[in-house]
PDB file of C-alpha atoms in Angstrom:
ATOM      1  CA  UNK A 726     -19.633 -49.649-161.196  1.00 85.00           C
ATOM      2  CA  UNK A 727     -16.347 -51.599-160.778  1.00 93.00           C
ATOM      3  CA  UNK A 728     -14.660 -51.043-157.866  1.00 96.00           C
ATOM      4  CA  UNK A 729     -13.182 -54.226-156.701  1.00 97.00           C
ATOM      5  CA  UNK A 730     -11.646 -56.659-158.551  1.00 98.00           C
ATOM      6  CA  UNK A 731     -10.457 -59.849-157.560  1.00 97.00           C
ATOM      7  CA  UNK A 732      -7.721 -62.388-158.858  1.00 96.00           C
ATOM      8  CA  UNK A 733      -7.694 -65.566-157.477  1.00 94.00           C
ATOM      9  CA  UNK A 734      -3.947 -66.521-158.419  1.00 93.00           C
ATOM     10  CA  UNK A 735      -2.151 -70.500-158.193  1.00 90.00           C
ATOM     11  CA  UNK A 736       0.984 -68.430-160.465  1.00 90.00           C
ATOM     12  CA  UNK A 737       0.132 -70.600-163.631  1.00 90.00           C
ATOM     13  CA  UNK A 738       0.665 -68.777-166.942  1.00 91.00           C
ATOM     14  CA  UNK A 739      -3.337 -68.620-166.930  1.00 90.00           C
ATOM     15  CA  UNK A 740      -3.313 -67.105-163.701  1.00 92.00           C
ATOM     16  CA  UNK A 741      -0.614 -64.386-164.454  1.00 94.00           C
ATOM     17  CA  UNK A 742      -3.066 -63.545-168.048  1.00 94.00           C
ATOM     18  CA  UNK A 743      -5.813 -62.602-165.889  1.00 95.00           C
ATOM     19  CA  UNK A 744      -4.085 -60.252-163.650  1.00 96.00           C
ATOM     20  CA  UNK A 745      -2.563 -58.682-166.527  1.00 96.00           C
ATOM     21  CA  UNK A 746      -6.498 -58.047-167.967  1.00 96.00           C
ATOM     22  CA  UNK A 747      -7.242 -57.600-164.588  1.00 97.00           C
ATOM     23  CA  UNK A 748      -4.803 -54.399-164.067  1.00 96.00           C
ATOM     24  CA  UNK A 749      -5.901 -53.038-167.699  1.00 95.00           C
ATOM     25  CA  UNK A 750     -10.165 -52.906-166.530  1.00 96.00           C
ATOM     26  CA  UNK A 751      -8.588 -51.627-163.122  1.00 96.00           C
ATOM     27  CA  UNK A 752      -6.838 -48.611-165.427  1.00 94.00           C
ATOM     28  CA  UNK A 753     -10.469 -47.821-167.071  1.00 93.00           C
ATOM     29  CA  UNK A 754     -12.439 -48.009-163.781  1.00 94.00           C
ATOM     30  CA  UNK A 755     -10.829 -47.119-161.096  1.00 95.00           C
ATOM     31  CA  UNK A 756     -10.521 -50.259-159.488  1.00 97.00           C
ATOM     32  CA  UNK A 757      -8.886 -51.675-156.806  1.00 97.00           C
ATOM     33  CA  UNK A 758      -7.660 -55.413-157.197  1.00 98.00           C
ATOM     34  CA  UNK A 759      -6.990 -58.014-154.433  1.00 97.00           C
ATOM     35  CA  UNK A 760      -4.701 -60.717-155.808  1.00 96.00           C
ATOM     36  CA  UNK A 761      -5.428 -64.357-153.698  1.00 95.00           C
ATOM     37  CA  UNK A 762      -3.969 -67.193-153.014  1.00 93.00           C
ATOM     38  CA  UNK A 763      -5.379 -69.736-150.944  1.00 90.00           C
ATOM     39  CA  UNK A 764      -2.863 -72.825-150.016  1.00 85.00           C
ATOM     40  CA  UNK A 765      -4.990 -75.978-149.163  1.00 78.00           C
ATOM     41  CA  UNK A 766      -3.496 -78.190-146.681  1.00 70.00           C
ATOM     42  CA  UNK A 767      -3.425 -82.156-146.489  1.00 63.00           C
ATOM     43  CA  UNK A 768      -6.006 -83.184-144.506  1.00 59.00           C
ATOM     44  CA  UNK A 769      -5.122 -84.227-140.895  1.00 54.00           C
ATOM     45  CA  UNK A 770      -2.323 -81.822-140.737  1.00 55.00           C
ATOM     46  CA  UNK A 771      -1.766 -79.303-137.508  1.00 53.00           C
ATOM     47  CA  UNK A 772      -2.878 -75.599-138.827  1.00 52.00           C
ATOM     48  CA  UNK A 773      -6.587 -74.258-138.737  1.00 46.00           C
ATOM     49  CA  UNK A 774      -8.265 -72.508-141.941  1.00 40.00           C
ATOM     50  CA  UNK A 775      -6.901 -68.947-140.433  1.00 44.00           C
ATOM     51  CA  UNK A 776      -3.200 -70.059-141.091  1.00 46.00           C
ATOM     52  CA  UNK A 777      -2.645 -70.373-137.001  1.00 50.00           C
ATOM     53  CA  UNK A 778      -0.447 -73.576-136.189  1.00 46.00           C
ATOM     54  CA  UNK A 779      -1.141 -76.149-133.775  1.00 48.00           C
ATOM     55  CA  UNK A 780       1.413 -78.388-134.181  1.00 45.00           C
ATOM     56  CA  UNK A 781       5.271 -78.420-132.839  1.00 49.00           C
ATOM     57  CA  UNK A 782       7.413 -75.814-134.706  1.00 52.00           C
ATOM     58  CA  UNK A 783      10.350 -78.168-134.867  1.00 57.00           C
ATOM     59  CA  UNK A 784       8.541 -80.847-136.271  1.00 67.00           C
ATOM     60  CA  UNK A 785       9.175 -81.774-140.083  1.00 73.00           C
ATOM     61  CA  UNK A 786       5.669 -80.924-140.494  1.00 70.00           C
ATOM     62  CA  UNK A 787       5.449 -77.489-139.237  1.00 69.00           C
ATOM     63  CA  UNK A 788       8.776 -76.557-140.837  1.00 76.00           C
ATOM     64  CA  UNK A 789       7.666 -77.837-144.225  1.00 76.00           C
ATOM     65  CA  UNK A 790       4.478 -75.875-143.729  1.00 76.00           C
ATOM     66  CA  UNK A 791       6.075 -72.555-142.180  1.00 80.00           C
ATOM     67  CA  UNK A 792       8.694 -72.428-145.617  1.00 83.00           C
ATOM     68  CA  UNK A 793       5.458 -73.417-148.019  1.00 83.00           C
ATOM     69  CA  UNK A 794       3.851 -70.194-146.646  1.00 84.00           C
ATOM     70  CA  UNK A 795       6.957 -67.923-146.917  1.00 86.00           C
ATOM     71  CA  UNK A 796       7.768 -69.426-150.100  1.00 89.00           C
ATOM     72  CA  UNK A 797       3.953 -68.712-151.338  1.00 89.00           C
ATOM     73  CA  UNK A 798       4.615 -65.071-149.653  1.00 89.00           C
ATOM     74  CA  UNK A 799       7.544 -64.021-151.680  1.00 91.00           C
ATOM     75  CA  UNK A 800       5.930 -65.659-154.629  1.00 91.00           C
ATOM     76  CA  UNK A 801       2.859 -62.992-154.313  1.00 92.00           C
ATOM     77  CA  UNK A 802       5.204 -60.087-154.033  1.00 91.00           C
ATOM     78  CA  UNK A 803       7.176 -61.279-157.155  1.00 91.00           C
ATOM     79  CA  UNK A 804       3.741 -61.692-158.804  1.00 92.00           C
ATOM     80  CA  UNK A 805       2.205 -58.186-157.871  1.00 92.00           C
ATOM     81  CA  UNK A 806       5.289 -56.400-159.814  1.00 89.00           C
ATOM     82  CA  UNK A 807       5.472 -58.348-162.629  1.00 91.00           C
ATOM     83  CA  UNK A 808       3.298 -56.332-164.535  1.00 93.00           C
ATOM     84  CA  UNK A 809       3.307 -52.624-164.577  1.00 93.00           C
ATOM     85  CA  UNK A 810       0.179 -51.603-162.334  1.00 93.00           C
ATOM     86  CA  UNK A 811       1.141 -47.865-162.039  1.00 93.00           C
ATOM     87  CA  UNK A 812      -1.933 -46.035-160.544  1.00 93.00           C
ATOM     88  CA  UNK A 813      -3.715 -49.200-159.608  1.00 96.00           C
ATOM     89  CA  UNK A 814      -3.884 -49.830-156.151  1.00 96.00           C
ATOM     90  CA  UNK A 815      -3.170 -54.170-155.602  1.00 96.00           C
ATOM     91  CA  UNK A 816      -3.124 -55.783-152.173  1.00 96.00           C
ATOM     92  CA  UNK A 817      -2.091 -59.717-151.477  1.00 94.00           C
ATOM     93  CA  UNK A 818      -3.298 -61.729-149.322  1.00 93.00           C
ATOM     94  CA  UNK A 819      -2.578 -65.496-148.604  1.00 91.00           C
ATOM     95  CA  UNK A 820      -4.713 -67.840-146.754  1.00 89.00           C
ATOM     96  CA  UNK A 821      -4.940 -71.304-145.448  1.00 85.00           C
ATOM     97  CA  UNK A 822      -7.924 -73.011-146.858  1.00 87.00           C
ATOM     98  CA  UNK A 823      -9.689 -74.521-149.901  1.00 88.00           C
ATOM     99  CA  UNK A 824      -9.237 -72.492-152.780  1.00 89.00           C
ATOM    100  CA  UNK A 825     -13.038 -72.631-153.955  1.00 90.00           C
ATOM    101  CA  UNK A 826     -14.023 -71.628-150.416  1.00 91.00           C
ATOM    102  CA  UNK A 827     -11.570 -68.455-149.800  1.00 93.00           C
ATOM    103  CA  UNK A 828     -12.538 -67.361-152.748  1.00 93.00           C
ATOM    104  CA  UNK A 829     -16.435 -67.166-152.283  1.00 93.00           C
ATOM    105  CA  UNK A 830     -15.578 -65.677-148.885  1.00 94.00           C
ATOM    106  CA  UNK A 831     -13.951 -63.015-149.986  1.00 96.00           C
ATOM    107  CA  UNK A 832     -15.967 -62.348-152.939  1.00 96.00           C
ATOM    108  CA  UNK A 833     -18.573 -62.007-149.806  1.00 95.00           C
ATOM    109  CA  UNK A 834     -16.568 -60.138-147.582  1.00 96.00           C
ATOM    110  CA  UNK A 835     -14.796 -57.714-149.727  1.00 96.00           C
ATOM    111  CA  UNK A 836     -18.121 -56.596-151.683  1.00 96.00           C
ATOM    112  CA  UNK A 837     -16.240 -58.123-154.903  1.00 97.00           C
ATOM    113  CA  UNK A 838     -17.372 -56.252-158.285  1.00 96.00           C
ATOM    114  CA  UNK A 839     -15.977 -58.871-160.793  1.00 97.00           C
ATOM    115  CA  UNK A 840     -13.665 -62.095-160.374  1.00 96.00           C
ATOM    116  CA  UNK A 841     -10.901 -61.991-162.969  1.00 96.00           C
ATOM    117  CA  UNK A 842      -9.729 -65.826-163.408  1.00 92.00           C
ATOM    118  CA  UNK A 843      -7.641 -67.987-165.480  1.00 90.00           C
ATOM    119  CA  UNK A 844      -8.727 -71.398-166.999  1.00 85.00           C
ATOM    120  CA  UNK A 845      -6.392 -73.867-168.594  1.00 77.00           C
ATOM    121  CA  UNK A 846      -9.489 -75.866-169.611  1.00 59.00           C
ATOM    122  CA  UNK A 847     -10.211 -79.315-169.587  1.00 52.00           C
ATOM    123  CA  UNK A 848     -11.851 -82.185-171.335  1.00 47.00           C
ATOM    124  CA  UNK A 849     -12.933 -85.892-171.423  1.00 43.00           C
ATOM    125  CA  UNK A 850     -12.523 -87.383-167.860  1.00 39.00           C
ATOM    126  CA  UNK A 851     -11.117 -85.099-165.964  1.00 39.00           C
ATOM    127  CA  UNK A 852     -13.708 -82.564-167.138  1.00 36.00           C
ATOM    128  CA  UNK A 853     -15.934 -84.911-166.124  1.00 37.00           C
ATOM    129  CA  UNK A 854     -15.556 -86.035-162.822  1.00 35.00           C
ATOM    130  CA  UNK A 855     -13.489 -83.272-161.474  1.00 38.00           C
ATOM    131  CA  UNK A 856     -13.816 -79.590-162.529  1.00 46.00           C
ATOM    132  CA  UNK A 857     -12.085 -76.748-161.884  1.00 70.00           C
ATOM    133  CA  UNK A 858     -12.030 -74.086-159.130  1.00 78.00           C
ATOM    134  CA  UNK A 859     -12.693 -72.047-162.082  1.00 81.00           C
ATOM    135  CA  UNK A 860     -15.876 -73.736-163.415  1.00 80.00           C
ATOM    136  CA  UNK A 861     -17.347 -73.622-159.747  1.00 83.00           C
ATOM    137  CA  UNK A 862     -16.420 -70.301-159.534  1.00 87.00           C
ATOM    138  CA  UNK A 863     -18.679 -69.457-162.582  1.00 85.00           C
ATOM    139  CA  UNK A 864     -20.948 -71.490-160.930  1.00 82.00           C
ATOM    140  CA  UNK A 865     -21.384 -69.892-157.728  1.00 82.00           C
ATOM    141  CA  UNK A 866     -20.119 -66.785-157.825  1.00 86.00           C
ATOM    142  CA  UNK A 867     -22.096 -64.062-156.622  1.00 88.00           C
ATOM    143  CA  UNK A 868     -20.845 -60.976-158.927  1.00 93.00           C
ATOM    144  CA  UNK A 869     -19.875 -61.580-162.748  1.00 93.00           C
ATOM    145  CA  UNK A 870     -16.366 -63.757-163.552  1.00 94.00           C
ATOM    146  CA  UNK A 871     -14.125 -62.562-166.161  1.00 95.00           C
ATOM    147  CA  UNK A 872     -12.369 -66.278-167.309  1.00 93.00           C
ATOM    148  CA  UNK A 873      -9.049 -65.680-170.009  1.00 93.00           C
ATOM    149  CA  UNK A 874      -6.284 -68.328-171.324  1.00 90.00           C
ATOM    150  CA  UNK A 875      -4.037 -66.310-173.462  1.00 90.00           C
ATOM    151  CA  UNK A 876      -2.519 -63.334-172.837  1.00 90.00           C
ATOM    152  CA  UNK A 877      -3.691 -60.125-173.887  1.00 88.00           C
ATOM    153  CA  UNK A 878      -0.915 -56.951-172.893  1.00 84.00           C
ATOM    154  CA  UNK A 879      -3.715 -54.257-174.958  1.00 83.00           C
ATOM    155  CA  UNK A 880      -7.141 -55.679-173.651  1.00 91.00           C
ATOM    156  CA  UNK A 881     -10.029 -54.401-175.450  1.00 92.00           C
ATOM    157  CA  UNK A 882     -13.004 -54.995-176.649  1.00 95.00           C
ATOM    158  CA  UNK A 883     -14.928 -54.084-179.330  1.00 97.00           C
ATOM    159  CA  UNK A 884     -17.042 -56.969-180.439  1.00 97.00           C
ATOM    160  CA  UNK A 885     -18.918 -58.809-177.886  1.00 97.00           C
ATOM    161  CA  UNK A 886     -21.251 -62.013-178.104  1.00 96.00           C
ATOM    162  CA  UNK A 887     -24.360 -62.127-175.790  1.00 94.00           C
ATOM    163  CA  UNK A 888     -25.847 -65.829-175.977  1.00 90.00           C
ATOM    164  CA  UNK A 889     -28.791 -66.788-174.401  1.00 83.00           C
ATOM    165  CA  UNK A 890     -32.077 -68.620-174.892  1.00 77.00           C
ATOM    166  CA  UNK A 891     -33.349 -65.150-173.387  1.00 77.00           C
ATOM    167  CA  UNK A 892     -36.486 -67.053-171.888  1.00 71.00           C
ATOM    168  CA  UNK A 893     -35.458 -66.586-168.512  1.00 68.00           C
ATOM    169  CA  UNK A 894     -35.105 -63.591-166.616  1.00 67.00           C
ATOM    170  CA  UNK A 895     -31.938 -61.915-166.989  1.00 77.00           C
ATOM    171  CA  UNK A 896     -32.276 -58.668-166.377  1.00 78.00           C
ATOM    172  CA  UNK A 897     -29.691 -58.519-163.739  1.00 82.00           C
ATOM    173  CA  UNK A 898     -27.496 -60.534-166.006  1.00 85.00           C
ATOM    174  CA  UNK A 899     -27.993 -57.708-168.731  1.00 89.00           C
ATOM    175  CA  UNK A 900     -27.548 -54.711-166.534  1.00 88.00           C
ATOM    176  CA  UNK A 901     -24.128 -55.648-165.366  1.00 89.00           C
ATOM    177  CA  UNK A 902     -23.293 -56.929-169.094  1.00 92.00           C
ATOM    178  CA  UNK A 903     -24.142 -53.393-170.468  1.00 93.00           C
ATOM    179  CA  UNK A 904     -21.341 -51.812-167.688  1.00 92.00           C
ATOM    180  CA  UNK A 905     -18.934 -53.583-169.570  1.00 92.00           C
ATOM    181  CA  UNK A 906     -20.164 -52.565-172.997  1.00 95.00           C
ATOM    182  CA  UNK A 907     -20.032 -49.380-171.991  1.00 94.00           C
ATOM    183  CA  UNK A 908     -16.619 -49.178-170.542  1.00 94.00           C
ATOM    184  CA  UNK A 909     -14.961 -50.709-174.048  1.00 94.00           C
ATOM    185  CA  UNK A 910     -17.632 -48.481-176.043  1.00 95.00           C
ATOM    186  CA  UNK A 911     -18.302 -52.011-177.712  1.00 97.00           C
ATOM    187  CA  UNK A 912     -20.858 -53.924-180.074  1.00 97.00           C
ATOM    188  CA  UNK A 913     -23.317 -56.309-178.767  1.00 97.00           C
ATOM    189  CA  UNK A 914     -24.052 -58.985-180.881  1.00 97.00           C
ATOM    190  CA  UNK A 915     -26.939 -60.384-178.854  1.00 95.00           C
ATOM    191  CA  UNK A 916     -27.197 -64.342-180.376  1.00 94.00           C
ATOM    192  CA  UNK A 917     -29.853 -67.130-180.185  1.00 91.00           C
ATOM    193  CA  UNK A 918     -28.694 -70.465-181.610  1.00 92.00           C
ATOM    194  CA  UNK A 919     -31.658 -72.156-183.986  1.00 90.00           C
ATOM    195  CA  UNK A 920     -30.759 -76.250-183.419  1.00 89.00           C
ATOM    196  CA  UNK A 921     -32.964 -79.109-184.536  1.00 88.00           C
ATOM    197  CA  UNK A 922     -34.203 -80.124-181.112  1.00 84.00           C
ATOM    198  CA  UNK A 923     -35.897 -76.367-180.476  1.00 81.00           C
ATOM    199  CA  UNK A 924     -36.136 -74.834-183.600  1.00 84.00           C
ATOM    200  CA  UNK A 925     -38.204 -71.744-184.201  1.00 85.00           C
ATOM    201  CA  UNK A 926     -38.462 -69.748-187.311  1.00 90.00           C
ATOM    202  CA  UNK A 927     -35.949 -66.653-187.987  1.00 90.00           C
ATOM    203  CA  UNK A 928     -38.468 -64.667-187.808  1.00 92.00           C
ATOM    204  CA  UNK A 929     -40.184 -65.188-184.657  1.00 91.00           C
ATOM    205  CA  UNK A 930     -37.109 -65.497-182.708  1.00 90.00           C
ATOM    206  CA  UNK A 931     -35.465 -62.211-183.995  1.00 93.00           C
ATOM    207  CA  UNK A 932     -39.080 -60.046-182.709  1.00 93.00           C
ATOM    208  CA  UNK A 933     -37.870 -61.386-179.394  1.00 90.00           C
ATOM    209  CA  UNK A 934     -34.481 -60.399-179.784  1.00 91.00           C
ATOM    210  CA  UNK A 935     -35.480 -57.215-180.695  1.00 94.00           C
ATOM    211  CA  UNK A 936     -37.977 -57.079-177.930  1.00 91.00           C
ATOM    212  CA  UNK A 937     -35.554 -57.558-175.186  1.00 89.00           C
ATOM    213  CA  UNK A 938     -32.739 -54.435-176.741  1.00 93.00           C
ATOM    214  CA  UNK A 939     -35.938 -52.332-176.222  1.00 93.00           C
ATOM    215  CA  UNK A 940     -36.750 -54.004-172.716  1.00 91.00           C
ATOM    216  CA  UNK A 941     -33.692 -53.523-171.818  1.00 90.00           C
ATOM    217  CA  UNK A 942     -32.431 -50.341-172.928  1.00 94.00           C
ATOM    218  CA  UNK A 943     -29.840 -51.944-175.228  1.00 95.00           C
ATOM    219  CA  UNK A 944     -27.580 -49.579-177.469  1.00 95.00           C
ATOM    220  CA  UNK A 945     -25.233 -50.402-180.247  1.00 97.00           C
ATOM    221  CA  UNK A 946     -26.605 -53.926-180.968  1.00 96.00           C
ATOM    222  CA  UNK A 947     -26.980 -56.540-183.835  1.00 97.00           C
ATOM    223  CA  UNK A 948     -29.611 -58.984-183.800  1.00 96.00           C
ATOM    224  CA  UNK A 949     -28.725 -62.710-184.945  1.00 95.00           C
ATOM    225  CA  UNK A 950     -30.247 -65.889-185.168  1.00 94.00           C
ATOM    226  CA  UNK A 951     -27.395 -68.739-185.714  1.00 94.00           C
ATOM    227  CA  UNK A 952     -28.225 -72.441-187.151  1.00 93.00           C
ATOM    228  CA  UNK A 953     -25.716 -75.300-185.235  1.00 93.00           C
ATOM    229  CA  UNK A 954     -26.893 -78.682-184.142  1.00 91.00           C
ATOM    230  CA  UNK A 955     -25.824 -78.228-180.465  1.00 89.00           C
ATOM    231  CA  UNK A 956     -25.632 -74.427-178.653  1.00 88.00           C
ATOM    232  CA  UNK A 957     -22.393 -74.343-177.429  1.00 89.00           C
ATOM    233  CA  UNK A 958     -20.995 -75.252-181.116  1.00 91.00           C
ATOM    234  CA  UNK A 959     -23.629 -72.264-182.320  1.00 93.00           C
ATOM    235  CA  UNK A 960     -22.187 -69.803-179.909  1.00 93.00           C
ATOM    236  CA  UNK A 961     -18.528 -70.736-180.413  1.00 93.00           C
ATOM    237  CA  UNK A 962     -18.853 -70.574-184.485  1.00 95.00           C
ATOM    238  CA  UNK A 963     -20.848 -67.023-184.463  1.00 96.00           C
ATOM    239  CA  UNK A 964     -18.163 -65.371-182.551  1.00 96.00           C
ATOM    240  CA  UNK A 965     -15.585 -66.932-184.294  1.00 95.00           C
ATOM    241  CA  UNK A 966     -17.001 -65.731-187.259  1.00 96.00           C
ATOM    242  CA  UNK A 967     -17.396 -62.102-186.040  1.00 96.00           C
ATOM    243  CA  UNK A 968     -13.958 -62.156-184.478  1.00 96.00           C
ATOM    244  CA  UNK A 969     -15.036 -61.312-181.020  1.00 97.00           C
ATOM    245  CA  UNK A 970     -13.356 -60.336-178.102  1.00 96.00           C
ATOM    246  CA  UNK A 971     -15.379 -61.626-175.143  1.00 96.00           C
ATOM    247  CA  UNK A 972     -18.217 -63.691-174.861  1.00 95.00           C
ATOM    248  CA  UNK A 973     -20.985 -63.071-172.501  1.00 93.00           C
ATOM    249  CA  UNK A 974     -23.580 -65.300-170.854  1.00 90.00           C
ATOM    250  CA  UNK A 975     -25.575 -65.412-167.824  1.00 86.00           C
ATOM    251  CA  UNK A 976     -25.392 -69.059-165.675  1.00 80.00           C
ATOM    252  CA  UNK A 977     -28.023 -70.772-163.863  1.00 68.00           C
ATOM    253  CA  UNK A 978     -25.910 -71.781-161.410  1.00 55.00           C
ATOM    254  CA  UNK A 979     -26.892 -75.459-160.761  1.00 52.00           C
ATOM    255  CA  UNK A 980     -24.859 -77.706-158.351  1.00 47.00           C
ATOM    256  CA  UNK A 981     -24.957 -81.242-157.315  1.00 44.00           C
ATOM    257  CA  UNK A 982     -26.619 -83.736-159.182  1.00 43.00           C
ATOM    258  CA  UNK A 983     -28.968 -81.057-161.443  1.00 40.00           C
ATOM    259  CA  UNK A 984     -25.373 -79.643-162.695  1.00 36.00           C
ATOM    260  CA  UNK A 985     -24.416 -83.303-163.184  1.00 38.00           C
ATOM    261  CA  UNK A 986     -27.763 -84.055-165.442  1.00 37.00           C
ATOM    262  CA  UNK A 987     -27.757 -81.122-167.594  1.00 40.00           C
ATOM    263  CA  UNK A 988     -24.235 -79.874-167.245  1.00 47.00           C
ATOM    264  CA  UNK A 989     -23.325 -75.910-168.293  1.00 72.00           C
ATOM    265  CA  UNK A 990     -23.490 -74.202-171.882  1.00 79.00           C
ATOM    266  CA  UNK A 991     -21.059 -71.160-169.602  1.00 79.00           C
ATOM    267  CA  UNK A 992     -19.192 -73.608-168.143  1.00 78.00           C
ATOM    268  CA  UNK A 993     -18.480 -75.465-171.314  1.00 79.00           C
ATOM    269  CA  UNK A 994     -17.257 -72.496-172.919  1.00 82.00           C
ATOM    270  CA  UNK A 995     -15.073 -71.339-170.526  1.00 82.00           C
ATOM    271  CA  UNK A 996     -13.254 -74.910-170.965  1.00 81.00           C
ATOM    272  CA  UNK A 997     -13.418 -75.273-174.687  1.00 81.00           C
ATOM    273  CA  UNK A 998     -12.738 -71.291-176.276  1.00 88.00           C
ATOM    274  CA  UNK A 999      -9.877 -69.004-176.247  1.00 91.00           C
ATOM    275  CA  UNK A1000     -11.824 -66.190-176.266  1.00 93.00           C
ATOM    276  CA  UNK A1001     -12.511 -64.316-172.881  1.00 94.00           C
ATOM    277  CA  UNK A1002     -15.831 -65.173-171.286  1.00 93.00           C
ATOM    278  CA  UNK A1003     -17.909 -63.453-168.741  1.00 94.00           C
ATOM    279  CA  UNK A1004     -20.464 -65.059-167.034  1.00 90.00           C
ATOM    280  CA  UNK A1005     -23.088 -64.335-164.268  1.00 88.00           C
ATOM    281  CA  UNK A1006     -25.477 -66.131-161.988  1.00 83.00           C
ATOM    282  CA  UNK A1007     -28.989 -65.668-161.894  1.00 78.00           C
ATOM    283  CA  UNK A1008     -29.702 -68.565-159.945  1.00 67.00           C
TER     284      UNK A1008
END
């Protein structure tokens, strides 16, 4: 069950998509939606991560800061009505703090069902060395993330990719993944991509396919076993090729320097595709 949904929100174009998606899942579940904003200070400045000031009022510094929040207040309210959300109950709230860090203490807090998040996407060095607040959402998050670019007034979804080497346990992964199937009355086109490095035959791989749908109770499913020479180029090609609507994948979740080694396949789509990916940790 969805029942809280939340949109972390910086007022990009990105940001503005997701709520958008985010209302239209709202309108099928029944949802509530919290729309965030979290406005990270300069370090050494006077307020505390509640928003309470400690500095002189009349000082440039707490002026500046007291107009930045009312500013980032009015922006909210402008944001919350610029879609129609008739029948959806939204709530804003701003904070002080890091982005990355309100936003996994909320999700925490609030009992969050599903994040819904924009991603501009990124690549070369500043994919490299920095990342996203998205990305380490996907990363971290303890419920699944909904990540969209484009805008998308009718969201739905009727063909969706599941990619995974299905060796690990996902069952948790699956059983949220198959709430969303359900709710869009979708396909699942659950994919393994064949590459050079770990190839198995066709055949073997699709018994195991097949054996997970029956492990898992799966309904309204295709089997498919996709040739690429790297996974994330497999994944991205199949559900280009099938025209899908969302892509689904669980995440392991790695931080630090294990992330850094081996780097995401969820993560790396969420950069490099314009089609809507939904992810989940099962670190």
């Amino acid at each position: 069950m969805i029942k809280r949904i939340l949109v972390p929100t910086d007022f990009s174009e990105q940001a503005r998509n997701a709520y958008e998606i985010a209302i239209a899942i709202a309108r099928k579940t029944g949802a509530g939606i919290k729309l965030l904003h979290a406005v990270e200070l300069p370090s050494g400045s006077g307020f505390n991560v509640t928003g309470d000031m400690s500095i002189q009022l009349n000082s440039m510094e707490g002026v500046y800061m007291l107009k930045l929040l009312e500013k980032t207040k009015a922006d909210m309210a402008h944001l919350v009505d610029s879609f129609d959300h008739s029948g959806v109950h939204v709530v804003q709230q701003v904070e002080v703090n890091r982005p990355i860090n309100q936003i996994r203490r909320t999700i925490k807090e609030d009992a969050v069902d599903l994040v819904v998040m924009g991603s501009k996407g990124s690549s070369g060095l500043d994919e490299f060395l920095i990342g996203s607040n998205t990305e380490k959402v996907v990363r971290t998050a303890e419920c699944p993330v909904l990540t969209v670019k484009h805008r998308e007034p009718n969201f739905e979804v009727k063909e969706i990719v599941l990619a995974s080497d299905f060796k690990r346990e996902i069952r948790h992964a699956v059983e949220r993944f198959k709430t969303f199937q359900a709710m869009f009355g979708a396909r699942m086109h659950l994919v393994y991509v064949n590459t050079p490095g770990a190839f198995e035959s066709t055949s073997n791989i699709s018994g195991k396919l097949e054996h997970i749908a029956e492990k898992y109770g799966l309904q309204n499913y295709t089997i498919n076993v996709y040739n690429d020479v790297m996974e994330e180029d497999g994944i991205l090609h199949f559900a280009e090729d099938i025209r899908a609507d969302l892509i689904m994948m669980a995440t392991h979740g790695r931080t630090g320097l294990a992330h850094l080694l081996s780097g995401s396949i969820a993560e790396d789509l969420v950069n490099h595709t314009n089609i809507p990916v939904l992810t989940f940790s099962i670190r």
